[in-house]
mmCIF file of C-alpha atoms in Angstrom:
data_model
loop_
_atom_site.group_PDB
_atom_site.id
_atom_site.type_symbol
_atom_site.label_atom_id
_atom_site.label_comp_id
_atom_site.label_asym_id
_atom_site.label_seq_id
_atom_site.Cartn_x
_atom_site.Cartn_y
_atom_site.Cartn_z
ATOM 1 C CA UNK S 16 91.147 71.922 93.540
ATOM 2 C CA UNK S 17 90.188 75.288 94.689
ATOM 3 C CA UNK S 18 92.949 77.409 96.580
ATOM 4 C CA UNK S 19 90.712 78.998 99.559
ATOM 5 C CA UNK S 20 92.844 82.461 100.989
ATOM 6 C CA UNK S 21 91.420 83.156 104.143
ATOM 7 C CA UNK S 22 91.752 86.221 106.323
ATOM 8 C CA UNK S 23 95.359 84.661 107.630
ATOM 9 C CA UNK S 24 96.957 84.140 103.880
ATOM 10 C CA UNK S 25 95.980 87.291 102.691
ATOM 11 C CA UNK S 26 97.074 88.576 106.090
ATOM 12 C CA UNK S 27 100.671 86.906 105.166
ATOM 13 C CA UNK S 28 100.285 88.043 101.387
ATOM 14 C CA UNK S 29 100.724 91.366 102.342
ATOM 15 C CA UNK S 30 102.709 91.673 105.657
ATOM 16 C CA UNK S 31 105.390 89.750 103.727
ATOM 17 C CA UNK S 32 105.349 92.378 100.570
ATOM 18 C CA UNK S 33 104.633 95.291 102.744
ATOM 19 C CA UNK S 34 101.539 97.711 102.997
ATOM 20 C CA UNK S 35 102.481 99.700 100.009
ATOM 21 C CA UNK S 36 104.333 97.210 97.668
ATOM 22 C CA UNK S 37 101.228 95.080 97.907
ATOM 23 C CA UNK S 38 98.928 98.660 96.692
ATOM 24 C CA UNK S 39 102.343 99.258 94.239
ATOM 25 C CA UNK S 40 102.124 96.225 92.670
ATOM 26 C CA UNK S 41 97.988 96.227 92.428
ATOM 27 C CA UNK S 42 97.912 99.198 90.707
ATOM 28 C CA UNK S 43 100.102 97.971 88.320
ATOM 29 C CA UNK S 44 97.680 94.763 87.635
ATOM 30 C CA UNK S 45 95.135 97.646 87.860
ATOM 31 C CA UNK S 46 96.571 99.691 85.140
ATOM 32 C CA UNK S 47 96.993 97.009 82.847
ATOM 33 C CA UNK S 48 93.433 95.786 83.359
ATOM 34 C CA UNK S 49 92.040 99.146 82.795
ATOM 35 C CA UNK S 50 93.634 99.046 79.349
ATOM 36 C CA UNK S 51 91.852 96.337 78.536
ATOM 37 C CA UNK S 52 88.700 97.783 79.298
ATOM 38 C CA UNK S 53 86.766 97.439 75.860
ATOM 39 C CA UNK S 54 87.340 93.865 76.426
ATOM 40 C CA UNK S 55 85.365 92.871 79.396
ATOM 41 C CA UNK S 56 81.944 91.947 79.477
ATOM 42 C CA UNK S 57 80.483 94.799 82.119
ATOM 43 C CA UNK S 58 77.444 95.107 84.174
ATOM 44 C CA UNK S 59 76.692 97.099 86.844
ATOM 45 C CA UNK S 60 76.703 95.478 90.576
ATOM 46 C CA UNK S 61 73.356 94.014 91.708
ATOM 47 C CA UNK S 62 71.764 95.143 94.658
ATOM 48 C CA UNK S 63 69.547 94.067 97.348
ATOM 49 C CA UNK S 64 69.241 97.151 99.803
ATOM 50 C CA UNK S 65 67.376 97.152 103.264
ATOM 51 C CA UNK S 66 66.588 100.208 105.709
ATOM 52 C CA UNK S 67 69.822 99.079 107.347
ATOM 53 C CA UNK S 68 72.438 98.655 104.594
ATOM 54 C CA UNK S 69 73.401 96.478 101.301
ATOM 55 C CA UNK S 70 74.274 93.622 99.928
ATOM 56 C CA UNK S 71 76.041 93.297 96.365
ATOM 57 C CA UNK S 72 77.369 90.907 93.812
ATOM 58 C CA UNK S 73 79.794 92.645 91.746
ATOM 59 C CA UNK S 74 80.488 90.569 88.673
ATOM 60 C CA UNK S 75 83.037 91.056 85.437
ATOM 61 C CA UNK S 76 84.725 88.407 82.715
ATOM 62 C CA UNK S 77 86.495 88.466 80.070
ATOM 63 C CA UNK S 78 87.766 85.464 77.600
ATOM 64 C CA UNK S 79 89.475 83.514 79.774
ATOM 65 C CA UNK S 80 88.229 84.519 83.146
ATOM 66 C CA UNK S 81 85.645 85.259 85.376
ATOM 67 C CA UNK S 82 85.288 86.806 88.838
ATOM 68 C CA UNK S 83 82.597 88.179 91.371
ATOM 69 C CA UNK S 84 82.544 89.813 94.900
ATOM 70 C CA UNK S 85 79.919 89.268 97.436
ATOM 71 C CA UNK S 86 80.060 92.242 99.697
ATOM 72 C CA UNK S 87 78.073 94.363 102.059
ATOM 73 C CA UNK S 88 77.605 97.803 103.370
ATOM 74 C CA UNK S 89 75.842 98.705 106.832
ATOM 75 C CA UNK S 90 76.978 101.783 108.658
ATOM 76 C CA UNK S 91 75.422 100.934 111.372
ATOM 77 C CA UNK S 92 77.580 97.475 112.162
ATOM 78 C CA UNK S 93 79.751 98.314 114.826
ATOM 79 C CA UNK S 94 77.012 97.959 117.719
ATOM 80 C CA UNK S 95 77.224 94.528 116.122
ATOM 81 C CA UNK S 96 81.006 94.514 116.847
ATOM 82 C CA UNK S 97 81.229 93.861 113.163
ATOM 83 C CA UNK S 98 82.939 95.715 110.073
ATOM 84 C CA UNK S 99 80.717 98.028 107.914
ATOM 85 C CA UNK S 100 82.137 95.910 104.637
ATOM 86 C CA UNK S 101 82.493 92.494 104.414
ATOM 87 C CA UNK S 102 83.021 90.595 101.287
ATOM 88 C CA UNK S 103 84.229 87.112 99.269
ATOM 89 C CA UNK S 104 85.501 86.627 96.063
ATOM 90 C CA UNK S 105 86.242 84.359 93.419
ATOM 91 C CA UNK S 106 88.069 83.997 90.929
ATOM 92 C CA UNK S 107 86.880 81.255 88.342
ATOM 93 C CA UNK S 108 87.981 79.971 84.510
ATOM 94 C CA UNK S 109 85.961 80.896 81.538
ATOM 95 C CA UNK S 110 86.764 77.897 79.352
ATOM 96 C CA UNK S 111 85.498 75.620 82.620
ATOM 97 C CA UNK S 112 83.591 77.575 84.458
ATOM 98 C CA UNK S 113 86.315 75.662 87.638
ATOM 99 C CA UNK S 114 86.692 78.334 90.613
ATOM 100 C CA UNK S 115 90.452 78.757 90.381
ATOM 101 C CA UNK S 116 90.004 81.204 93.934
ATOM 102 C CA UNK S 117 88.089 82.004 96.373
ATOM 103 C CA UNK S 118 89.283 84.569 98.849
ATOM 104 C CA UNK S 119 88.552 87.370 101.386
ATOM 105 C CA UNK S 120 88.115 90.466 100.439
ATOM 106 C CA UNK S 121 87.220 92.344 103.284
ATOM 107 C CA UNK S 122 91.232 93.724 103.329
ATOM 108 C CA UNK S 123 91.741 93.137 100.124
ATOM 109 C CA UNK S 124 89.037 95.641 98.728
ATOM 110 C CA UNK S 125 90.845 98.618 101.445
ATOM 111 C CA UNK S 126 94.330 97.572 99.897
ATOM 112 C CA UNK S 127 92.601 97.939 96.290
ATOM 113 C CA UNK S 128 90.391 100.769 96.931
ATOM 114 C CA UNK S 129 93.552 102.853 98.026
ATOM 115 C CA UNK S 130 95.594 101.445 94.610
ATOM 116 C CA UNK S 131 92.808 102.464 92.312
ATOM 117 C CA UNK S 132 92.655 106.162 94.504
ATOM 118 C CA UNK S 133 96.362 106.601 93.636
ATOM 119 C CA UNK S 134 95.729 105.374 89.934
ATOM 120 C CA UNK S 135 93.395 107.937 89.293
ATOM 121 C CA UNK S 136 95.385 110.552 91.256
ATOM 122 C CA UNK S 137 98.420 110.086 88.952
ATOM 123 C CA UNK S 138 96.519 110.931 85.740
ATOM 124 C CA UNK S 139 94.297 113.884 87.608
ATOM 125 C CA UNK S 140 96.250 115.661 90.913
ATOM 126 C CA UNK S 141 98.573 118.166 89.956
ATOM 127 C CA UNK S 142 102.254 116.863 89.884
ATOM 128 C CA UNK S 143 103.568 118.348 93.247
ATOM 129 C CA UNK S 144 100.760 117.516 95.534
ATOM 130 C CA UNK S 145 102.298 117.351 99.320
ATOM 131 C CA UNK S 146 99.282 117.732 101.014
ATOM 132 C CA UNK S 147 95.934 115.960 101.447
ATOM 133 C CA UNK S 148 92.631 116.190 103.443
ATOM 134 C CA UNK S 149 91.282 113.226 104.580
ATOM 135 C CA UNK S 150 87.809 113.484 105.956
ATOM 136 C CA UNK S 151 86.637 110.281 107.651
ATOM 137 C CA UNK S 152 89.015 107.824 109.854
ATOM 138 C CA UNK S 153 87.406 104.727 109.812
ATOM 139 C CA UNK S 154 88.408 101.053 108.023
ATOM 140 C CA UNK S 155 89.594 102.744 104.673
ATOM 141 C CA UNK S 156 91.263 105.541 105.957
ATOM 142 C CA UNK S 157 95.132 104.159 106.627
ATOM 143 C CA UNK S 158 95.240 102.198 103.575
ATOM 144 C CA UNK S 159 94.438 105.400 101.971
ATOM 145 C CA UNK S 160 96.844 107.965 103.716
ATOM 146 C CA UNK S 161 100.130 105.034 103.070
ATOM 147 C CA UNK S 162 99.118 104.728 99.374
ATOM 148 C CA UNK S 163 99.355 108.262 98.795
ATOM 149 C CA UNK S 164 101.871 108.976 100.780
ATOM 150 C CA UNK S 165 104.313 106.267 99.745
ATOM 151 C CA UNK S 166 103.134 106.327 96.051
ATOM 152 C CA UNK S 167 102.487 109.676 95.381
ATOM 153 C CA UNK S 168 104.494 111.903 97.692
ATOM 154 C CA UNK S 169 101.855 113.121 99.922
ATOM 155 C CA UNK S 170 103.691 114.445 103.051
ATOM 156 C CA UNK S 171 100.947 116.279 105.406
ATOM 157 C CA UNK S 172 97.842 114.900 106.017
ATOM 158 C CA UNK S 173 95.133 116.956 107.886
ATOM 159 C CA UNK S 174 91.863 114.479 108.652
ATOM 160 C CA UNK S 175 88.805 115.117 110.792
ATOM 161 C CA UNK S 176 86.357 112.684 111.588
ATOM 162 C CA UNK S 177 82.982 113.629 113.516
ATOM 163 C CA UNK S 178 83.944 109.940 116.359
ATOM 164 C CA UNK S 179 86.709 111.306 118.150
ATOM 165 C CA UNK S 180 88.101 107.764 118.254
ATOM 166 C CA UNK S 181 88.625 106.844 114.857
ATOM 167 C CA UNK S 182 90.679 110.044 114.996
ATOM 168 C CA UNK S 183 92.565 108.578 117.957
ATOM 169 C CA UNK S 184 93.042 105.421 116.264
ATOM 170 C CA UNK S 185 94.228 107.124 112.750
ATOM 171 C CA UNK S 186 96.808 109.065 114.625
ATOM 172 C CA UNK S 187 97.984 105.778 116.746
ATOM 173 C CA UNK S 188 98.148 103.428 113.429
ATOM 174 C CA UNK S 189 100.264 106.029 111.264
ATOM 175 C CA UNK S 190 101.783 108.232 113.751
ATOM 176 C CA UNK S 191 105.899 106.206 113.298
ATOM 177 C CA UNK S 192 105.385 106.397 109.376
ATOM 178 C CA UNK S 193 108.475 108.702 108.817
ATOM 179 C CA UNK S 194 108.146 111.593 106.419
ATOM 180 C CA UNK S 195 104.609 111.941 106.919
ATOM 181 C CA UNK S 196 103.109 114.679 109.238
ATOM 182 C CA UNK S 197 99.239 113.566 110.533
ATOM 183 C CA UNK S 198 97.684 117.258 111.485
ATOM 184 C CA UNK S 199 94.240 116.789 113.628
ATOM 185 C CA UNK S 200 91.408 119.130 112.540
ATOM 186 C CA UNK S 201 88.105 120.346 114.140
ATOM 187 C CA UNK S 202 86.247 120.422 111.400
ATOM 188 C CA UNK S 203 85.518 118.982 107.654
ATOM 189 C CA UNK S 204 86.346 122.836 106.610
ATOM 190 C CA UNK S 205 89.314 123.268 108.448
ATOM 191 C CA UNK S 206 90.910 120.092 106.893
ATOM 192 C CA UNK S 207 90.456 121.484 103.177
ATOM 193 C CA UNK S 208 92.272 124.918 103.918
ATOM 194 C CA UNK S 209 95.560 124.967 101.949
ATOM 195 C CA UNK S 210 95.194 121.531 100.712
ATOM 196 C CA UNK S 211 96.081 119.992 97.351
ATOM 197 C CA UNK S 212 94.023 116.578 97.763
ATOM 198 C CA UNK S 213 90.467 116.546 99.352
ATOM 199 C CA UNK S 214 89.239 112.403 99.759
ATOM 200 C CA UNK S 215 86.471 112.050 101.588
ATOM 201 C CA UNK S 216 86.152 108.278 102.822
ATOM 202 C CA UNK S 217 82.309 108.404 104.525
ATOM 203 C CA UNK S 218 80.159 105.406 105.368
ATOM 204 C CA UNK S 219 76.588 107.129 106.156
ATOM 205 C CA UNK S 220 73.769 105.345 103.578
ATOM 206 C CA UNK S 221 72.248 109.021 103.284
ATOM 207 C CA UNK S 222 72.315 112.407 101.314
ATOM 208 C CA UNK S 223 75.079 114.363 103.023
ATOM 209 C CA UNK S 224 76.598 117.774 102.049
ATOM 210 C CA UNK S 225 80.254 117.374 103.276
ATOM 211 C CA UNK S 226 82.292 119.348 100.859
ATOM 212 C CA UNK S 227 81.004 122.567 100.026
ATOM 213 C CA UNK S 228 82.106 124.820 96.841
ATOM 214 C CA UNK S 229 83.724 127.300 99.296
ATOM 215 C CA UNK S 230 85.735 124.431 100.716
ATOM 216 C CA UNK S 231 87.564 123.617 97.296
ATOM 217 C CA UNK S 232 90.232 125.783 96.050
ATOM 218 C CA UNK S 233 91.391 125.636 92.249
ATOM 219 C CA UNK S 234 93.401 123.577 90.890
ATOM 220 C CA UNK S 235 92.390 120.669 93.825
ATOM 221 C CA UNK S 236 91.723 116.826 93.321
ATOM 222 C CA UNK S 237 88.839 115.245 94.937
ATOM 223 C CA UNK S 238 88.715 111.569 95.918
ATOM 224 C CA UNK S 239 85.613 110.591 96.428
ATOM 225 C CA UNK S 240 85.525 107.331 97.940
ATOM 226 C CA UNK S 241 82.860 106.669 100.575
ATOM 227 C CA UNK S 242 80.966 104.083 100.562
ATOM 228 C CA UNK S 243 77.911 105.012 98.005
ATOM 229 C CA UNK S 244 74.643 103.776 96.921
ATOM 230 C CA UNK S 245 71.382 105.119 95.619
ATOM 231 C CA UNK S 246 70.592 108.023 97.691
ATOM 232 C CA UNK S 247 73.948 108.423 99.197
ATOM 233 C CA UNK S 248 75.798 111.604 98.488
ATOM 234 C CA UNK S 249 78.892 113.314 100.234
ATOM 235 C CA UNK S 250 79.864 115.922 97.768
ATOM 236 C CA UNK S 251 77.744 118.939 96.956
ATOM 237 C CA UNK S 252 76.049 119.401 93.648
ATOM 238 C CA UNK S 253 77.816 122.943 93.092
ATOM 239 C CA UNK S 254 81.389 121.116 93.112
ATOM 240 C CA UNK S 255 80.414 118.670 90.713
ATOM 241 C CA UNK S 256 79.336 121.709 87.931
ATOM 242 C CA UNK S 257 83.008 123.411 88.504
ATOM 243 C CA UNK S 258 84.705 120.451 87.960
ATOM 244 C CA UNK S 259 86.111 117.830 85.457
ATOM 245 C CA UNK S 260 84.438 114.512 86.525
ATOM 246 C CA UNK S 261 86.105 111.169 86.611
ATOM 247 C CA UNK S 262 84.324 107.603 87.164
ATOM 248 C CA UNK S 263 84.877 103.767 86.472
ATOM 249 C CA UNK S 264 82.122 102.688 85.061
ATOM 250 C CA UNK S 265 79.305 105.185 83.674
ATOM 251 C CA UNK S 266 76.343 103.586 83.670
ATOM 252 C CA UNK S 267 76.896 102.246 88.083
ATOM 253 C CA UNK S 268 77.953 105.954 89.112
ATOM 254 C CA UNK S 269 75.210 107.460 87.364
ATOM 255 C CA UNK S 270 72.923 105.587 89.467
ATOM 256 C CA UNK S 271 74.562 105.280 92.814
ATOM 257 C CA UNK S 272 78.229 107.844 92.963
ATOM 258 C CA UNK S 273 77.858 111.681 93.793
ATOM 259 C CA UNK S 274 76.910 112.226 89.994
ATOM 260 C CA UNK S 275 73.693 110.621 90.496
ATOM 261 C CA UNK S 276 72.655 114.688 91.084
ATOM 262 C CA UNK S 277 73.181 115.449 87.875
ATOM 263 C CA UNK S 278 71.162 115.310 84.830
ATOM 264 C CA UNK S 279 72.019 112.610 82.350
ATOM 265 C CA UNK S 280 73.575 114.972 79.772
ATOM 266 C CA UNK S 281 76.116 116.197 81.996
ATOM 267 C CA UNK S 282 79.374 115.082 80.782
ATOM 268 C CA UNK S 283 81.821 112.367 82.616
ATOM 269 C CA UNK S 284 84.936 110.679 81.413
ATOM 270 C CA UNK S 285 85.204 106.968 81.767
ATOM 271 C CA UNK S 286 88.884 106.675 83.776
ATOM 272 C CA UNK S 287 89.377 103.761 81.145
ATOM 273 C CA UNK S 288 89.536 106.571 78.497
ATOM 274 C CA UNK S 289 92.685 108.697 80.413
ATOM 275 C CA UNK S 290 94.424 105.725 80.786
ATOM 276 C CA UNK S 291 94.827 104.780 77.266
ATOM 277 C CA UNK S 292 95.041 108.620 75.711
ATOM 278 C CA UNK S 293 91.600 108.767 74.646
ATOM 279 C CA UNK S 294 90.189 111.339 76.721
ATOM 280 C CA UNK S 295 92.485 113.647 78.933
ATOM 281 C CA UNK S 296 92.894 113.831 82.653
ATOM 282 C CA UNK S 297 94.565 117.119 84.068
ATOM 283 C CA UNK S 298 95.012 119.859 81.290
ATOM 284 C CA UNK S 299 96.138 122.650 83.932
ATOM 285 C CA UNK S 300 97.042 123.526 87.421
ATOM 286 C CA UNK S 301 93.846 125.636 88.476
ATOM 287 C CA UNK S 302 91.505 122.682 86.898
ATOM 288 C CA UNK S 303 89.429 121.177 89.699
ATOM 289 C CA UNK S 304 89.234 117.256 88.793
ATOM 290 C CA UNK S 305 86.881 114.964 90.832
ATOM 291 C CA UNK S 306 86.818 111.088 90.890
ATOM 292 C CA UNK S 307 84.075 109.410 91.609
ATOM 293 C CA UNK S 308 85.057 106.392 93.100
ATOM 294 C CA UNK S 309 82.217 103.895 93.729
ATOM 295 C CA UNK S 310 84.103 100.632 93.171
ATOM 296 C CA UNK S 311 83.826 98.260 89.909
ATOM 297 C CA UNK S 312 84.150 94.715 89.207
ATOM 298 C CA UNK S 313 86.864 95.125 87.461
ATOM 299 C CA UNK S 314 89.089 95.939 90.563
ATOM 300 C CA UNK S 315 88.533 93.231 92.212
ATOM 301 C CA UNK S 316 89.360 91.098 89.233
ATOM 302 C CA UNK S 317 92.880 92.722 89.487
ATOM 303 C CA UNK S 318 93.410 92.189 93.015
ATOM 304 C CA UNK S 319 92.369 88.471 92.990
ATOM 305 C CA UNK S 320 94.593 88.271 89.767
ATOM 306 C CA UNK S 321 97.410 89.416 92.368
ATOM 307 C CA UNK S 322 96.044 86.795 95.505
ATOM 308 C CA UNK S 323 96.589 84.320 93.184
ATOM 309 C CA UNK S 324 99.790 84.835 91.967
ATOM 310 C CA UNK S 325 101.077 85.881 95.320
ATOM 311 C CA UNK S 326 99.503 82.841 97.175
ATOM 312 C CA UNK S 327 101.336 80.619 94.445
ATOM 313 C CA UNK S 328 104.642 82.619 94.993
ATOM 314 C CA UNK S 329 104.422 82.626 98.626
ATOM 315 C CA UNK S 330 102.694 79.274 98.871
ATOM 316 C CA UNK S 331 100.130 80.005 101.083
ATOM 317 C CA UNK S 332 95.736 79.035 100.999
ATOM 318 C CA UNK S 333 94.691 75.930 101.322
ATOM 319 C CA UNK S 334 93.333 73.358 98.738
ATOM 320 C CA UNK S 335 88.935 73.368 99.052
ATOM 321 C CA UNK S 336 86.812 70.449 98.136
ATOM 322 C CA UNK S 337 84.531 73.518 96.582
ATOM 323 C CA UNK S 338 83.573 71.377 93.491
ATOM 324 C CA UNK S 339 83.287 67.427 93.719
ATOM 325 C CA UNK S 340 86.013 65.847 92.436
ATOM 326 C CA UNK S 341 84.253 62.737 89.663
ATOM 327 C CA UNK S 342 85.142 59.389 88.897
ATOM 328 C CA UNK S 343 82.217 59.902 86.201
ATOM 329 C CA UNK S 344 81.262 63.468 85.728
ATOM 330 C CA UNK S 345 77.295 62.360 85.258
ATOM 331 C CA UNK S 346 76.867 60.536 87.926
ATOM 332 C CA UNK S 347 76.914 63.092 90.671
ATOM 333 C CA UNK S 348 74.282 60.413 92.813
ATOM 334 C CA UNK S 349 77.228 58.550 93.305
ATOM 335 C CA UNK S 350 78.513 60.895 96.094
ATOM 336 C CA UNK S 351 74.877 60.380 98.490
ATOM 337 C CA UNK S 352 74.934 56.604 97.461
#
C-alpha cells in the first residue's frame, strides 16, 4: 500500500532529527541528486495562474522513479486564515507506475527551500560569511535564518519586514537560538549595510524593486528566494548585470525568476554545472554571485526521497487504500458489483 505522511509524521520526522539535521541531511540527498542532473527527465512546472495567485504541478523522473508536487501561491491568504503555500506530493515507482508516497509538503518545501539556499551558498558566498540580511519574515523566513546559521556559520542576522508582526514573530521564534544575534532594521536598506549575505524571502505576485545596486556591496551573495512567477520580480535589473547568476533549472527561471528581465543571451550557470566542476561558482572575494532560487522538481524529489526513508526509520505514516488492491487486475467492476 501507499504510506500517507500527514502534517503530524512529518511534524515527528523532523522534531525527532532536529530543525537543522533534518535541512543537514536534505542537502546531502540534495547534493547527490544534483549530480545526477543529466539524468532526469526535466520540464518546467505547469501553471494555472488567477488575479489572486497560482497553482502548480511540479513534476521530475528518472529510471526508477517518479515524483510531483501540487502546490499553490496566493499572497493574499491570510484574510483567509490560510498559508500563502500549500502543497502535496508523491512519490511513485517508474517500473509500476505504484505511488510509493504521498506526503505534505507544505513544511517540507520551507525545510527544503532553506537546504537548497545553503547548497548554493557553499559553492557561491565567500568562505567567512558571519552576517546575513534577511528581508521578509514570513513562513520561510526561520527555516532560512537556522539553516544558515547552523550550516554555514552565519552569526548576525539583520531582517526587516514592511508587517511589523512577522518581525515580532521572527524575533520570538529564534530569539533562545544561542550564538546567533537577530538585529531589527527599519528598512530593506538598512538591513544590507555591512552585510555578507542579502536573501530576500518576498511573497507579493508583482514587479517589485527591493534590492537596489547601491544596496549591494562587492564581494556579497544574494539569495533570492521569494516566491516568483511570471511578472514577479524582487531584485533590480542593474544587480543582475554586475553579477554572476546562478539558477536550477534554465529554461523555468528564464520565464518566471528575477532573470526573466534579461534578454535571452545573457549568460546563467545551471547550479547542476558548479556542483559537478563543470562551470565555477565563486572565483574571488569582491565577485557579486546571485542565485536565483525559484524552486525545481527536482528538490522535492530529494526531500520525499528523505520522508520516505525517515518515515521507514522512524516508523511513522499510515498505510492508504490510494490504489485498489485486485483479486484480478482487469476486472476493476468487481469493486461497484
Amino acid at each position: 500500500m501507499t504510506i500517507y505522511t500527514d502534517v503530524d509524521a512529518v511534524t515527528s520526522i523532523v522534531t525527532r532529527k532536529g530543525v537543522s539535521q533534518f535541512i543537514n541531511e536534505l542537502i546531502v540527498y540534495l547534493t547527490e541528486d544534483f549530480r545526477l542532473w543529466p539524468t532526469f527527465d526535466k520540464s518546467a512546472r505547469t501553471a494555472a495562474h488567477s488575479d489572486v495567485g497560482v497553482i502548480e504541478l511540479m513534476p521530475i523522473a528518472n529510471d526508477s522513479q517518479f515524483a510531483f508536487k501540487y502546490v499553490n501561491g496566493h499572497p493574499n491568504n491570510e484574510r483567509h486564515a490560510l498559508p500563502t503555500v500549500m502543497a502535496f506530493g508523491v512519490l511513485a515507482e517508474v517500473e509500476t507506475g505504484y505511488p510509493i508516497l504521498l506526503s505534505e509538503l507544505t513544511l517540507t518545501t520551507a525545510l527544503r527551500t532553506a537546504a537548497t539556499s545553503v547548497m548554493a551558498a557553499r559553492l557561491l558566498a565567500r568562505n567567512n560569511s558571519e552576517v546575513m540580511a534577511l528581508i521578509g519574515c514570513g513562513a520561510q523566513s526561520e527555516f532560512q535564518a537556522i539553516a544558515f546559521n547552523a550550516l554555514l556559520g552565519i552569526k548576525r542576522i539583520k531582517y526587516f519586514d514592511i508587517d511589523d508582526n512577522a518581525m515580532a514573530k521572527f524575533k520570538d521564534n529564534l530569539s533562545s537560538i544561542p550564538g546567533l544575534t537577530l538585529i531589527p532594521c527599519k528598512s530593506a536598506e538598512e538591513a544590507c549595510i555591512d552585510v555578507d549575505i542579502i536573501t530576500t524571502v518576498t511573497a507579493d505576485k508583482k514587479y517589485a524593486t527591493i534590492i537596489t545596486p547601491d544596496m549591494v556591496a562587492p564581494g556579497v551573495h544574494i539569495n533570492g528566494v521569494g516566491g516568483d512567477c511570471p511578472g514577479k520580480t524582487e531584485i533590480a535589473k542593474g544587480v543582475l548585470l554586475q553579477a554572476d547568476i546562478f539558477v536550477e533549472y534554465e529554461p523555468q527561471s528564464r520565464v518566471e525568476g528575477d532573470i526573466q528581465q534579461l534578454d535571452a543571451t545573457d549568460k546563467v550557470t545551471e547550479l547542476w554545472q558548479v556542483l559537478t566542476g563543470e562551470a565555477k561558482g565563486r572565483t574571488n572575494e569582491q565577485q557579486i554571485t546571485f542565485f536565483d532560487s525559484v524552486g525545481f522538481a527536482l528538490e522535492d524529489y530529494s526531500a520525499l526521497r528523505l520522508i520516505a526513508k525517515l518515515a521507514r526509520e522512524f516508523n511513522v505514516g499510515e498505510p492508504l487504500a490510494l490504489i485498489p488492491d485486485f483479486n484480478d487486475p482487469k476486472d476493476l467492476f468487481a469493486f461497484v458489483k
